[in-house]
Structures are given as structure tokens and as C-alpha cells.
PDB file of C-alpha atoms in Angstrom:
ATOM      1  CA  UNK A   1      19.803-225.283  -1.254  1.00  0.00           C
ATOM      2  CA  UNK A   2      18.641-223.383  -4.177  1.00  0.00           C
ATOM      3  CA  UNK A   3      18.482-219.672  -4.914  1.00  0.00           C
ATOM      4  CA  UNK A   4      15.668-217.295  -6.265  1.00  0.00           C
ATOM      5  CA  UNK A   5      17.931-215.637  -7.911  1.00  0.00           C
ATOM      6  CA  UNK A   6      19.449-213.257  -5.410  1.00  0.00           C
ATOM      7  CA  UNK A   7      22.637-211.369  -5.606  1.00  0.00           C
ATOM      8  CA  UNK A   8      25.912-212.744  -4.769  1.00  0.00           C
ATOM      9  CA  UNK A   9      27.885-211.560  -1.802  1.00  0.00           C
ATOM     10  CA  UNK A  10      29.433-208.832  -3.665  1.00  0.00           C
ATOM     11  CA  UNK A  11      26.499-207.350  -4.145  1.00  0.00           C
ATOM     12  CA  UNK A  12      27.312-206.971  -7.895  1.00  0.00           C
ATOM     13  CA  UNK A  13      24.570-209.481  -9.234  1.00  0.00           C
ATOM     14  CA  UNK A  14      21.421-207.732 -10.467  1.00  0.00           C
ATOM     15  CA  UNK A  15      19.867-210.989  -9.361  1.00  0.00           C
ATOM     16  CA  UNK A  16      16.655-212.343 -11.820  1.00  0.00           C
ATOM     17  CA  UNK A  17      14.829-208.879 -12.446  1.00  0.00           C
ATOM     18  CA  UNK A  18      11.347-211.094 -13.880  1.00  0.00           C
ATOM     19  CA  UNK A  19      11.310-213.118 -10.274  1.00  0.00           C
ATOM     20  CA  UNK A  20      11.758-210.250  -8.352  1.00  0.00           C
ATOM     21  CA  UNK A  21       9.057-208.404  -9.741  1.00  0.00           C
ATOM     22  CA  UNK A  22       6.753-211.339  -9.424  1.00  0.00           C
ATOM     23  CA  UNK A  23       7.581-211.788  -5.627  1.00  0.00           C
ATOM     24  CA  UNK A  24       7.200-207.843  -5.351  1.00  0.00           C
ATOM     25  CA  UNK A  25       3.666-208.329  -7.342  1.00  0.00           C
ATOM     26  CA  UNK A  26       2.563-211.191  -4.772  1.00  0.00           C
ATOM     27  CA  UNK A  27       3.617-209.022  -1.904  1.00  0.00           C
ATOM     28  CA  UNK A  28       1.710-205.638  -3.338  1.00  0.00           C
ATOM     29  CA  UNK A  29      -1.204-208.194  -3.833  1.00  0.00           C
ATOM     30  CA  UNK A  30      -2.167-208.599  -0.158  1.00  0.00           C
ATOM     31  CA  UNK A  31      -1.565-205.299   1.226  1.00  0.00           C
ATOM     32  CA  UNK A  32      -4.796-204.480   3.418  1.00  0.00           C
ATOM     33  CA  UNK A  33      -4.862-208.251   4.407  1.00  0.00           C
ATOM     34  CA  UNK A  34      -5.185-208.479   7.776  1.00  0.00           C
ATOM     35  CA  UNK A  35      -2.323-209.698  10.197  1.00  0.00           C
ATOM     36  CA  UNK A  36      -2.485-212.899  12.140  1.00  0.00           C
ATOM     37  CA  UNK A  37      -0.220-215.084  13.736  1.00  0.00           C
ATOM     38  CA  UNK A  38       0.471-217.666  12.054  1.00  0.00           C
ATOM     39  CA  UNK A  39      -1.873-216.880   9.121  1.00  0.00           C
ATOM     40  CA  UNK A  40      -1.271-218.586   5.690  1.00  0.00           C
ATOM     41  CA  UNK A  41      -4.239-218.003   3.849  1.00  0.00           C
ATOM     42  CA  UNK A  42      -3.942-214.855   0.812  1.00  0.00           C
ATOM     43  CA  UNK A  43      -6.494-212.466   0.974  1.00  0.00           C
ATOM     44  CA  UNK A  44      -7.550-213.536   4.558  1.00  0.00           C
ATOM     45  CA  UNK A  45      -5.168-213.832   6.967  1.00  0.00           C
ATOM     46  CA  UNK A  46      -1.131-213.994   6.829  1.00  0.00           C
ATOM     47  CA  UNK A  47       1.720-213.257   9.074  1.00  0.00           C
ATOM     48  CA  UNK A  48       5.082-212.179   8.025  1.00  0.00           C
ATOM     49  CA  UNK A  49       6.396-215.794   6.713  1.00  0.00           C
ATOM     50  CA  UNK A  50       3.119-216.486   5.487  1.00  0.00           C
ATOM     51  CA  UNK A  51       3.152-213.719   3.201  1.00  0.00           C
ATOM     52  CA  UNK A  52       7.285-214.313   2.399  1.00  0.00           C
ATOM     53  CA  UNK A  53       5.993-217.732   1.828  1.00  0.00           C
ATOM     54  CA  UNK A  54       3.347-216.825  -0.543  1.00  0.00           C
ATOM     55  CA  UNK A  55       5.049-214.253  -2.660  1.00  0.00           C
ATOM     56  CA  UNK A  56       7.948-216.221  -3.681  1.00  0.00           C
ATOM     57  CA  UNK A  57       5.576-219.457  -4.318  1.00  0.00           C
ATOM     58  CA  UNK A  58       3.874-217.301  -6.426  1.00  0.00           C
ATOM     59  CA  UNK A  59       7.149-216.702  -8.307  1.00  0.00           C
ATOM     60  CA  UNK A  60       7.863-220.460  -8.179  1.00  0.00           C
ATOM     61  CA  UNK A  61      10.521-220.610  -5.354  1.00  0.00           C
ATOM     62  CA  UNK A  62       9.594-222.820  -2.651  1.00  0.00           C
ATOM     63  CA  UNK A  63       9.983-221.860   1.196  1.00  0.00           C
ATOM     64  CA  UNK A  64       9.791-222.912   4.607  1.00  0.00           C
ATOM     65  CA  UNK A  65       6.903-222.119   6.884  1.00  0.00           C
ATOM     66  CA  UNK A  66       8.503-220.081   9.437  1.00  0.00           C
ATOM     67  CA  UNK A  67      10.765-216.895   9.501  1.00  0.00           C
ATOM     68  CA  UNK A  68      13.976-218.535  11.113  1.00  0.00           C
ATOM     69  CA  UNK A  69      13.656-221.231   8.675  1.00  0.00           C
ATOM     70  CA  UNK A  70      13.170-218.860   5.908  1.00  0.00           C
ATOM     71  CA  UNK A  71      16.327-217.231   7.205  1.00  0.00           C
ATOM     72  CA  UNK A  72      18.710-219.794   7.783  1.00  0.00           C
ATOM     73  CA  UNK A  73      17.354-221.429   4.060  1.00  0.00           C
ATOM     74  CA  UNK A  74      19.139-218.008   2.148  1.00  0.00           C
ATOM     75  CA  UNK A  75      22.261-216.328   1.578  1.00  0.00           C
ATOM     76  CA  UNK A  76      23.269-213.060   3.341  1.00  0.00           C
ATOM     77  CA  UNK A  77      24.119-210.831   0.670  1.00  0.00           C
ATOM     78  CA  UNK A  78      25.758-206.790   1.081  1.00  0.00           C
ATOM     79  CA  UNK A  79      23.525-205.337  -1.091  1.00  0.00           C
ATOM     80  CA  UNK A  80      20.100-206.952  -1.405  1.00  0.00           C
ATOM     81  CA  UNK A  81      17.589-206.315  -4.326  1.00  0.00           C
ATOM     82  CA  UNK A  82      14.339-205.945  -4.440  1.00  0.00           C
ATOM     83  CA  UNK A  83      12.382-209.504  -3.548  1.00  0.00           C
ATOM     84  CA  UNK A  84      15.261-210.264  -1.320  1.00  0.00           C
ATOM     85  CA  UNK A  85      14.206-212.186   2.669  1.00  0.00           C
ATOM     86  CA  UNK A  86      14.992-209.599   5.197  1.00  0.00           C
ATOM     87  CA  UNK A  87      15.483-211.006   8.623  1.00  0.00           C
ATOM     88  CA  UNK A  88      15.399-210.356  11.172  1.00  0.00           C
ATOM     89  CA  UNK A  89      14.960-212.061  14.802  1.00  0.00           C
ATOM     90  CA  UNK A  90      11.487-213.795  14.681  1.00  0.00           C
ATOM     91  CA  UNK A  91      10.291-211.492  12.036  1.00  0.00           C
ATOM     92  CA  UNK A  92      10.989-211.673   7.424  1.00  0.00           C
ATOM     93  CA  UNK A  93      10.001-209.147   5.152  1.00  0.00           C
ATOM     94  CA  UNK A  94      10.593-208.805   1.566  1.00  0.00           C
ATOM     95  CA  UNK A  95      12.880-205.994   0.401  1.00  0.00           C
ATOM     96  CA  UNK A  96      11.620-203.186  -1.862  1.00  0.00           C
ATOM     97  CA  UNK A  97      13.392-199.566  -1.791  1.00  0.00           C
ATOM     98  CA  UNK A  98      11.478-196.798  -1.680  1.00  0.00           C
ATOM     99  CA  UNK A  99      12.587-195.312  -4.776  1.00  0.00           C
ATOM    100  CA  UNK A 100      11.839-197.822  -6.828  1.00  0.00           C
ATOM    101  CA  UNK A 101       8.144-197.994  -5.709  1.00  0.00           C
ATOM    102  CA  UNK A 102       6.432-197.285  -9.190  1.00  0.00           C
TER     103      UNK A 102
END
């Protein structure tokens, strides 16, 4: 299994700040995009791994289709940073704080 640069289980890893800015990029890129079920198609259609999916491809990490794939492909980490999977039972989301929305 390979890593997109997350943080380590301590939590003390900054993790690769130019990845997670282009998987945060991606994501901010299809806001307004409409929500379907198994959607996979940018600027059309997406559903939650769909968009996971397409953010970090976009950053060049490849990942499985669906959310408990997506989740049992990763590490669990203590303190996640931003462009981190967050999963949760049938449902991934990518994880950006609030304060560091620009």
C-alpha cells in the first residue's frame, strides 16, 4: 500500500504540504456539483468517493472506487492534515479545518 503523504500515527508528520493542497484544490473545484449516487463524473455528477477519488487522482495518488475501500486502503492517523480520507461508515470526506480555509 502506498501513502499520499499523510501523517504518521503520532500525528507529528506535517505530511506533503504541495499534495495536500492539490487534493484540497480538486475538492474546492467541484463545490456546487451536484450529488449523485454513485456519480464519478467532475463537474457533473459525484458522490462522496467519487469526489475523494477525483481529488487525490488529481494530485497523482490513485484510489479505490468506493468509500470502505478507500478506508480500509489508508492509515488511521491521531491528528490528520488537511487532504487526509475521513471515514466514516459508508460515507469519505476529505479533511480541511476551518481555520485554515483561505
Amino acid at each position: 500500500s502506498h501513502s499520499g503523504g499523510g501523517s504518521s500515527g503520532s500525528g507529528t508528520s506535517s505530511g506533503n504540504t504541495a499534495t495536500a493542497q492539490a487534493i484540497v484544490n480538486a475538492a474546492y473545484s467541484q463545490l456546487g456539483v451536484k450529488y449523485v449516487y454513485g456519480g464519478t463524473t467532475p463537474g457533473v455528477e459525484l458522490d462522496c468517493s467519487g469526489l475523494v477519488q477525483y481529488a487525490h487522482r488529481m494530485a497523482g495518488i490513485s484510489l479505490p472506487r468506493t468509500s470502505g475501500a478507500q478506508g480500509a486502503s489508508g492509515v488511521a492517523v491521531s491528528s490528520p492534515q488537511p487532504g487526509d480520507i475521513v471515514c466514516y461508515v459508508g460515507h469519505v470526506g476529505i479533511f480541511y479545518p476551518p481555520e485554515s480555509i483561505r
